[in-house]
Amino acid sequence: MTGNSLDQHMQRYAQRTNGMRASAIRALFAVANRPEVVSLAGGMPYLKSLPLESLAAEAGALVAEEGLVALQYGSGQGIPQLREQICQVMALEGISAHPDDVMVTVGSQMALDLTTRIFCDPGDVILAEAPSYVGALGTFRAYQADVVHVAMDDDGLIPEALFAAIDACAVAGRRVKLLYTIPNFHNPAGVTLSDERRPIIAEICREAGIAVLEDNPYGLLGFDDRLRRALRADDPDNVIYLGSFSKTFAPGLRVGWVLAPHAVREKLVLANEAATLNPPVFNQMLISRYLAKFDWLGQIKAYRNTYAERRDAMLGALQTHMPEGTTWTDPDGGFYVWVTLPEGFDAAAMLPRAVTARVAYVPGTAFYADGLGSRQLRLSYCFPTSERIVEGVRRLAGVLDNELDVMRTFGTSVSRPAVGPASPSPDTA
Ligand code: PMP
């Protein structure tokens, strides 16, 4: 493409594309994916524990036995049998739902997109935890919604902070549409909303006329065998619930879902049809067979055992190697540890030097809409082996030691490259 025609295209772009920027992080991750780098960056499930041969046989049987349906267009809402099975999956977390109110989507990422699309006009406010999931922030930005962050502590979202944020928006005359929350094994913070706070958060939102968008891809991945009750379980009218097979089965199939009050679900189906016609029938039927014929709960247990062991390896290594003044969260499940570095560090500025030292992470700024998070970073323990995790943390500690030396010598952190908020990508997701 010539420079001229590129210019012309850029002038034609819709305003909503202004927030869609590739960040410097993206370029770095191309290097971070080299085998010699220990990547503690991506949130990729450890698929090696899947029964790949039996799944291959099942996929073959699906084509042979039901190919004319599986390879055809399908319903915009998703196949009925899978929607029934999804209701059984959600029942594990106390949700009683009708399959009519479930819509299958291309990953829960698509459900995030469609929910934002039907609720948010430019300038509307979405409340979200501080920090929040980078992929959701990218979607909210794409619809020109403004994110107002709400503080968390080790027990998740703080009700008083939620109150204060809602009040501040009211005083400023701003229209708040949604609270976006990840109650279980938060991405990136690694914390879980306490049982006591769940009804309080739901009530605050109900009273304020704000819908809750409950994003729960990690809910079944708790290490203590205890299932947390979904917010949706006790508030079916005000909570829109998002689920996914990406973390409990396989993200490559791109199958997630949304459970919404009836009227909202109808609007979502129209939006889904406009965006994709229908979610992939083959993938839905494969998952349906998987849930019917395989020990899927046993598979989740295997995932949990692997991740629990790796979490232990990461926490142990952080304890051994991190410089004084560094703190981190202690996740009870999921994929992530959230690290806060001592004063003076800049995790985004440091990333190129970390990658040179053959370790990668996601800088904290990616998880804030407002530029905060410079002293923070997300480490994931889902994919590398325990040995690699320990090695990665050791390398990271070496980088931090060098930074400390520089700060002692020059009295400041080394200059900061232009690292904006990350666009969602498989590396940061
Ligand atoms: N929500 C959260 C909190 C996530 O961590 C992710 C994936 N990293 C998603 C949604 C999207 O998941 P998927 O589209 O694969 O279902």
PDB file of C-alpha atoms in Angstrom, residues 8-203:
ATOM      1  CA  GLN A   8      -6.624   8.171   3.055  1.00  0.00           C
ATOM      2  CA  HIS A   9      -7.680   5.062   4.950  1.00  0.00           C
ATOM      3  CA  MET A  10      -6.568   6.546   8.226  1.00  0.00           C
ATOM      4  CA  GLN A  11      -8.696   9.613   7.609  1.00  0.00           C
ATOM      5  CA  ARG A  12     -11.683   7.357   7.051  1.00  0.00           C
ATOM      6  CA  TYR A  13     -11.366   5.466  10.303  1.00  0.00           C
ATOM      7  CA  ALA A  14     -14.267   5.765  12.720  1.00  0.00           C
ATOM      8  CA  GLN A  15     -13.561   7.712  15.887  1.00  0.00           C
ATOM      9  CA  ARG A  16     -13.949   4.579  17.950  1.00  0.00           C
ATOM     10  CA  THR A  17     -10.712   3.210  16.492  1.00  0.00           C
ATOM     11  CA  ASN A  18      -8.720   5.942  18.265  1.00  0.00           C
ATOM     12  CA  GLY A  19      -8.357   3.771  21.342  1.00  0.00           C
ATOM     13  CA  MET A  20      -7.149   0.759  19.301  1.00  0.00           C
ATOM     14  CA  ARG A  21      -3.371   0.997  19.441  1.00  0.00           C
ATOM     15  CA  ALA A  22      -0.717  -1.658  19.253  1.00  0.00           C
ATOM     16  CA  SER A  23       1.497  -1.066  22.257  1.00  0.00           C
ATOM     17  CA  ALA A  24       5.227  -1.465  22.578  1.00  0.00           C
ATOM     18  CA  ILE A  25       4.428  -4.516  24.688  1.00  0.00           C
ATOM     19  CA  ARG A  26       3.157  -6.350  21.629  1.00  0.00           C
ATOM     20  CA  ALA A  27       6.466  -6.031  19.813  1.00  0.00           C
ATOM     21  CA  LEU A  28       8.326  -7.255  22.862  1.00  0.00           C
ATOM     22  CA  PHE A  29       6.140 -10.316  23.143  1.00  0.00           C
ATOM     23  CA  ALA A  30       7.243 -11.455  19.701  1.00  0.00           C
ATOM     24  CA  VAL A  31      10.673 -11.856  21.295  1.00  0.00           C
ATOM     25  CA  ALA A  32       9.254 -13.153  24.564  1.00  0.00           C
ATOM     26  CA  ASN A  33       7.768 -16.150  22.766  1.00  0.00           C
ATOM     27  CA  ARG A  34      11.221 -17.503  21.900  1.00  0.00           C
ATOM     28  CA  PRO A  35      11.930 -20.774  23.702  1.00  0.00           C
ATOM     29  CA  GLU A  36      14.909 -19.410  25.644  1.00  0.00           C
ATOM     30  CA  VAL A  37      12.652 -16.841  27.322  1.00  0.00           C
ATOM     31  CA  VAL A  38      10.649 -17.975  30.361  1.00  0.00           C
ATOM     32  CA  SER A  39       7.303 -16.356  29.692  1.00  0.00           C
ATOM     33  CA  LEU A  40       5.353 -15.581  32.834  1.00  0.00           C
ATOM     34  CA  ALA A  41       3.222 -13.305  30.665  1.00  0.00           C
ATOM     35  CA  GLY A  42       0.509 -15.245  28.822  1.00  0.00           C
ATOM     36  CA  GLY A  43      -2.592 -16.796  30.356  1.00  0.00           C
ATOM     37  CA  MET A  44      -2.446 -19.994  28.317  1.00  0.00           C
ATOM     38  CA  PRO A  45      -3.938 -23.149  29.853  1.00  0.00           C
ATOM     39  CA  TYR A  46      -1.629 -26.171  30.098  1.00  0.00           C
ATOM     40  CA  LEU A  47      -3.252 -28.279  27.391  1.00  0.00           C
ATOM     41  CA  LYS A  48      -0.770 -31.148  27.648  1.00  0.00           C
ATOM     42  CA  SER A  49      -2.979 -32.716  30.288  1.00  0.00           C
ATOM     43  CA  LEU A  50      -5.893 -33.118  27.824  1.00  0.00           C
ATOM     44  CA  PRO A  51      -6.683 -36.604  26.433  1.00  0.00           C
ATOM     45  CA  LEU A  52      -5.751 -35.531  22.906  1.00  0.00           C
ATOM     46  CA  GLU A  53      -6.074 -38.910  21.185  1.00  0.00           C
ATOM     47  CA  SER A  54      -9.553 -39.616  22.489  1.00  0.00           C
ATOM     48  CA  LEU A  55     -10.552 -36.074  21.586  1.00  0.00           C
ATOM     49  CA  ALA A  56      -9.249 -36.614  18.046  1.00  0.00           C
ATOM     50  CA  ALA A  57     -11.349 -39.787  17.780  1.00  0.00           C
ATOM     51  CA  GLU A  58     -14.387 -37.897  19.068  1.00  0.00           C
ATOM     52  CA  ALA A  59     -13.877 -35.064  16.565  1.00  0.00           C
ATOM     53  CA  GLY A  60     -13.613 -37.667  13.765  1.00  0.00           C
ATOM     54  CA  ALA A  61     -16.771 -39.429  14.941  1.00  0.00           C
ATOM     55  CA  LEU A  62     -18.579 -36.108  15.071  1.00  0.00           C
ATOM     56  CA  VAL A  63     -17.843 -35.459  11.391  1.00  0.00           C
ATOM     57  CA  ALA A  64     -18.700 -39.035  10.382  1.00  0.00           C
ATOM     58  CA  GLU A  65     -21.903 -39.307  12.397  1.00  0.00           C
ATOM     59  CA  GLU A  66     -23.307 -35.775  12.491  1.00  0.00           C
ATOM     60  CA  GLY A  67     -21.225 -33.876   9.937  1.00  0.00           C
ATOM     61  CA  LEU A  68     -24.221 -32.551   8.033  1.00  0.00           C
ATOM     62  CA  VAL A  69     -25.330 -30.681  11.127  1.00  0.00           C
ATOM     63  CA  ALA A  70     -21.926 -29.976  12.668  1.00  0.00           C
ATOM     64  CA  LEU A  71     -20.565 -28.369   9.500  1.00  0.00           C
ATOM     65  CA  GLN A  72     -23.728 -26.400   8.708  1.00  0.00           C
ATOM     66  CA  TYR A  73     -24.859 -22.912   9.815  1.00  0.00           C
ATOM     67  CA  GLY A  74     -26.691 -23.016  13.120  1.00  0.00           C
ATOM     68  CA  SER A  75     -28.727 -21.062  15.621  1.00  0.00           C
ATOM     69  CA  GLY A  76     -27.570 -17.577  16.640  1.00  0.00           C
ATOM     70  CA  GLN A  77     -28.220 -18.498  20.248  1.00  0.00           C
ATOM     71  CA  GLY A  78     -26.197 -21.707  20.203  1.00  0.00           C
ATOM     72  CA  ILE A  79     -27.222 -25.374  20.062  1.00  0.00           C
ATOM     73  CA  PRO A  80     -29.921 -26.331  22.611  1.00  0.00           C
ATOM     74  CA  GLN A  81     -28.110 -29.384  23.958  1.00  0.00           C
ATOM     75  CA  LEU A  82     -24.985 -27.430  24.868  1.00  0.00           C
ATOM     76  CA  ARG A  83     -27.078 -24.688  26.453  1.00  0.00           C
ATOM     77  CA  GLU A  84     -28.688 -27.321  28.685  1.00  0.00           C
ATOM     78  CA  GLN A  85     -25.276 -28.683  29.651  1.00  0.00           C
ATOM     79  CA  ILE A  86     -24.033 -25.158  30.368  1.00  0.00           C
ATOM     80  CA  CYS A  87     -26.896 -24.815  32.857  1.00  0.00           C
ATOM     81  CA  GLN A  88     -25.599 -27.954  34.607  1.00  0.00           C
ATOM     82  CA  VAL A  89     -22.084 -26.506  34.708  1.00  0.00           C
ATOM     83  CA  MET A  90     -23.377 -23.259  36.234  1.00  0.00           C
ATOM     84  CA  ALA A  91     -25.459 -25.199  38.789  1.00  0.00           C
ATOM     85  CA  LEU A  92     -22.120 -26.109  40.428  1.00  0.00           C
ATOM     86  CA  GLU A  93     -21.896 -22.467  41.512  1.00  0.00           C
ATOM     87  CA  GLY A  94     -25.471 -22.240  42.764  1.00  0.00           C
ATOM     88  CA  ILE A  95     -27.006 -20.853  39.569  1.00  0.00           C
ATOM     89  CA  SER A  96     -30.438 -22.018  38.596  1.00  0.00           C
ATOM     90  CA  ALA A  97     -30.977 -21.058  34.963  1.00  0.00           C
ATOM     91  CA  HIS A  98     -33.119 -21.970  31.986  1.00  0.00           C
ATOM     92  CA  PRO A  99     -31.332 -22.897  28.720  1.00  0.00           C
ATOM     93  CA  ASP A 100     -33.499 -20.286  26.950  1.00  0.00           C
ATOM     94  CA  ASP A 101     -31.601 -17.567  28.821  1.00  0.00           C
ATOM     95  CA  VAL A 102     -28.172 -18.833  27.790  1.00  0.00           C
ATOM     96  CA  MET A 103     -26.482 -17.657  24.602  1.00  0.00           C
ATOM     97  CA  VAL A 104     -23.305 -19.275  23.317  1.00  0.00           C
ATOM     98  CA  THR A 105     -20.583 -16.891  22.081  1.00  0.00           C
ATOM     99  CA  VAL A 106     -17.179 -16.994  20.391  1.00  0.00           C
ATOM    100  CA  GLY A 107     -15.337 -17.134  23.711  1.00  0.00           C
ATOM    101  CA  SER A 108     -16.499 -14.995  26.587  1.00  0.00           C
ATOM    102  CA  GLN A 109     -14.538 -12.190  24.909  1.00  0.00           C
ATOM    103  CA  MET A 110     -17.344 -11.962  22.337  1.00  0.00           C
ATOM    104  CA  ALA A 111     -19.902 -11.892  25.146  1.00  0.00           C
ATOM    105  CA  LEU A 112     -18.002  -8.947  26.645  1.00  0.00           C
ATOM    106  CA  ASP A 113     -18.094  -7.203  23.284  1.00  0.00           C
ATOM    107  CA  LEU A 114     -21.799  -7.826  22.701  1.00  0.00           C
ATOM    108  CA  THR A 115     -22.805  -6.787  26.213  1.00  0.00           C
ATOM    109  CA  THR A 116     -20.886  -3.526  25.893  1.00  0.00           C
ATOM    110  CA  ARG A 117     -22.349  -3.015  22.428  1.00  0.00           C
ATOM    111  CA  ILE A 118     -25.959  -3.272  23.592  1.00  0.00           C
ATOM    112  CA  PHE A 119     -25.535  -1.214  26.784  1.00  0.00           C
ATOM    113  CA  CYS A 120     -22.942   1.479  26.240  1.00  0.00           C
ATOM    114  CA  ASP A 121     -22.978   4.727  24.304  1.00  0.00           C
ATOM    115  CA  PRO A 122     -19.769   6.740  24.034  1.00  0.00           C
ATOM    116  CA  GLY A 123     -19.035   8.453  27.359  1.00  0.00           C
ATOM    117  CA  ASP A 124     -21.054   5.997  29.486  1.00  0.00           C
ATOM    118  CA  VAL A 125     -19.207   4.795  32.553  1.00  0.00           C
ATOM    119  CA  ILE A 126     -18.308   1.200  33.348  1.00  0.00           C
ATOM    120  CA  LEU A 127     -17.045   0.574  36.864  1.00  0.00           C
ATOM    121  CA  ALA A 128     -14.289  -2.027  37.012  1.00  0.00           C
ATOM    122  CA  GLU A 129     -11.873  -3.302  39.606  1.00  0.00           C
ATOM    123  CA  ALA A 130      -8.450  -1.662  39.897  1.00  0.00           C
ATOM    124  CA  PRO A 131      -6.725  -3.400  38.136  1.00  0.00           C
ATOM    125  CA  SER A 132      -8.956  -5.169  35.583  1.00  0.00           C
ATOM    126  CA  TYR A 133      -8.750  -7.655  32.704  1.00  0.00           C
ATOM    127  CA  VAL A 134      -6.857  -6.119  29.758  1.00  0.00           C
ATOM    128  CA  GLY A 135      -9.189  -7.697  27.165  1.00  0.00           C
ATOM    129  CA  ALA A 136     -12.255  -6.154  28.787  1.00  0.00           C
ATOM    130  CA  LEU A 137     -10.580  -2.753  28.953  1.00  0.00           C
ATOM    131  CA  GLY A 138      -9.822  -3.028  25.224  1.00  0.00           C
ATOM    132  CA  THR A 139     -13.463  -3.799  24.472  1.00  0.00           C
ATOM    133  CA  PHE A 140     -14.734  -0.950  26.637  1.00  0.00           C
ATOM    134  CA  ARG A 141     -12.323   1.409  24.889  1.00  0.00           C
ATOM    135  CA  ALA A 142     -13.490   0.209  21.487  1.00  0.00           C
ATOM    136  CA  TYR A 143     -17.038   1.309  22.366  1.00  0.00           C
ATOM    137  CA  GLN A 144     -15.744   4.589  23.830  1.00  0.00           C
ATOM    138  CA  ALA A 145     -17.061   3.765  27.276  1.00  0.00           C
ATOM    139  CA  ASP A 146     -15.096   5.301  30.162  1.00  0.00           C
ATOM    140  CA  VAL A 147     -13.762   3.012  32.844  1.00  0.00           C
ATOM    141  CA  VAL A 148     -13.801   4.204  36.442  1.00  0.00           C
ATOM    142  CA  HIS A 149     -11.691   1.904  38.589  1.00  0.00           C
ATOM    143  CA  VAL A 150     -12.787   0.723  42.038  1.00  0.00           C
ATOM    144  CA  ALA A 151     -10.254  -0.345  44.648  1.00  0.00           C
ATOM    145  CA  MET A 152      -9.766  -3.949  45.755  1.00  0.00           C
ATOM    146  CA  ASP A 153      -8.006  -5.582  48.683  1.00  0.00           C
ATOM    147  CA  ASP A 154      -7.239  -9.221  49.475  1.00  0.00           C
ATOM    148  CA  ASP A 155     -11.008  -9.883  49.753  1.00  0.00           C
ATOM    149  CA  GLY A 156     -11.757  -8.449  46.317  1.00  0.00           C
ATOM    150  CA  LEU A 157     -13.790  -5.368  45.449  1.00  0.00           C
ATOM    151  CA  ILE A 158     -14.254  -3.032  48.449  1.00  0.00           C
ATOM    152  CA  PRO A 159     -17.948  -2.146  48.980  1.00  0.00           C
ATOM    153  CA  GLU A 160     -17.143   1.288  50.469  1.00  0.00           C
ATOM    154  CA  ALA A 161     -15.000   2.120  47.439  1.00  0.00           C
ATOM    155  CA  LEU A 162     -17.836   1.037  45.149  1.00  0.00           C
ATOM    156  CA  PHE A 163     -20.238   3.331  46.996  1.00  0.00           C
ATOM    157  CA  ALA A 164     -17.793   6.208  46.748  1.00  0.00           C
ATOM    158  CA  ALA A 165     -17.246   5.663  43.006  1.00  0.00           C
ATOM    159  CA  ILE A 166     -20.988   5.581  42.325  1.00  0.00           C
ATOM    160  CA  ASP A 167     -21.460   8.757  44.377  1.00  0.00           C
ATOM    161  CA  ALA A 168     -18.634  10.549  42.606  1.00  0.00           C
ATOM    162  CA  CYS A 169     -20.118   9.644  39.205  1.00  0.00           C
ATOM    163  CA  ALA A 170     -23.555  10.885  40.320  1.00  0.00           C
ATOM    164  CA  VAL A 171     -22.083  14.193  41.524  1.00  0.00           C
ATOM    165  CA  ALA A 172     -20.262  14.588  38.193  1.00  0.00           C
ATOM    166  CA  GLY A 173     -23.523  13.843  36.335  1.00  0.00           C
ATOM    167  CA  ARG A 174     -22.075  10.737  34.700  1.00  0.00           C
ATOM    168  CA  ARG A 175     -24.194   7.807  33.584  1.00  0.00           C
ATOM    169  CA  VAL A 176     -22.955   4.496  35.012  1.00  0.00           C
ATOM    170  CA  LYS A 177     -24.211   1.473  33.081  1.00  0.00           C
ATOM    171  CA  LEU A 178     -22.324  -1.536  34.385  1.00  0.00           C
ATOM    172  CA  LEU A 179     -20.118  -2.876  37.132  1.00  0.00           C
ATOM    173  CA  TYR A 180     -17.669  -5.241  35.440  1.00  0.00           C
ATOM    174  CA  THR A 181     -16.287  -7.663  38.005  1.00  0.00           C
ATOM    175  CA  ILE A 182     -14.232 -10.860  38.089  1.00  0.00           C
ATOM    176  CA  PRO A 183     -15.139 -12.269  41.502  1.00  0.00           C
ATOM    177  CA  ASN A 184     -13.065 -15.470  41.404  1.00  0.00           C
ATOM    178  CA  PHE A 185      -9.273 -15.766  41.051  1.00  0.00           C
ATOM    179  CA  HIS A 186      -9.088 -12.365  39.490  1.00  0.00           C
ATOM    180  CA  ASN A 187      -7.174 -11.603  36.293  1.00  0.00           C
ATOM    181  CA  PRO A 188      -4.729  -9.988  36.943  1.00  0.00           C
ATOM    182  CA  ALA A 189      -4.978  -9.466  40.722  1.00  0.00           C
ATOM    183  CA  GLY A 190      -5.235 -13.133  41.793  1.00  0.00           C
ATOM    184  CA  VAL A 191      -7.697 -12.312  44.611  1.00  0.00           C
ATOM    185  CA  THR A 192     -11.230 -13.593  45.238  1.00  0.00           C
ATOM    186  CA  LEU A 193     -14.295 -11.693  46.419  1.00  0.00           C
ATOM    187  CA  SER A 194     -15.183 -12.855  49.938  1.00  0.00           C
ATOM    188  CA  ASP A 195     -18.505 -14.615  50.593  1.00  0.00           C
ATOM    189  CA  GLU A 196     -19.577 -11.775  52.918  1.00  0.00           C
ATOM    190  CA  ARG A 197     -19.067  -9.075  50.298  1.00  0.00           C
ATOM    191  CA  ARG A 198     -20.979 -10.789  47.478  1.00  0.00           C
ATOM    192  CA  PRO A 199     -24.528  -9.884  48.550  1.00  0.00           C
ATOM    193  CA  ILE A 200     -23.370  -6.386  49.553  1.00  0.00           C
ATOM    194  CA  ILE A 201     -21.870  -5.653  46.139  1.00  0.00           C
ATOM    195  CA  ALA A 202     -24.971  -7.013  44.397  1.00  0.00           C
ATOM    196  CA  GLU A 203     -27.246  -4.886  46.568  1.00  0.00           C
TER     197      GLU A 203
END
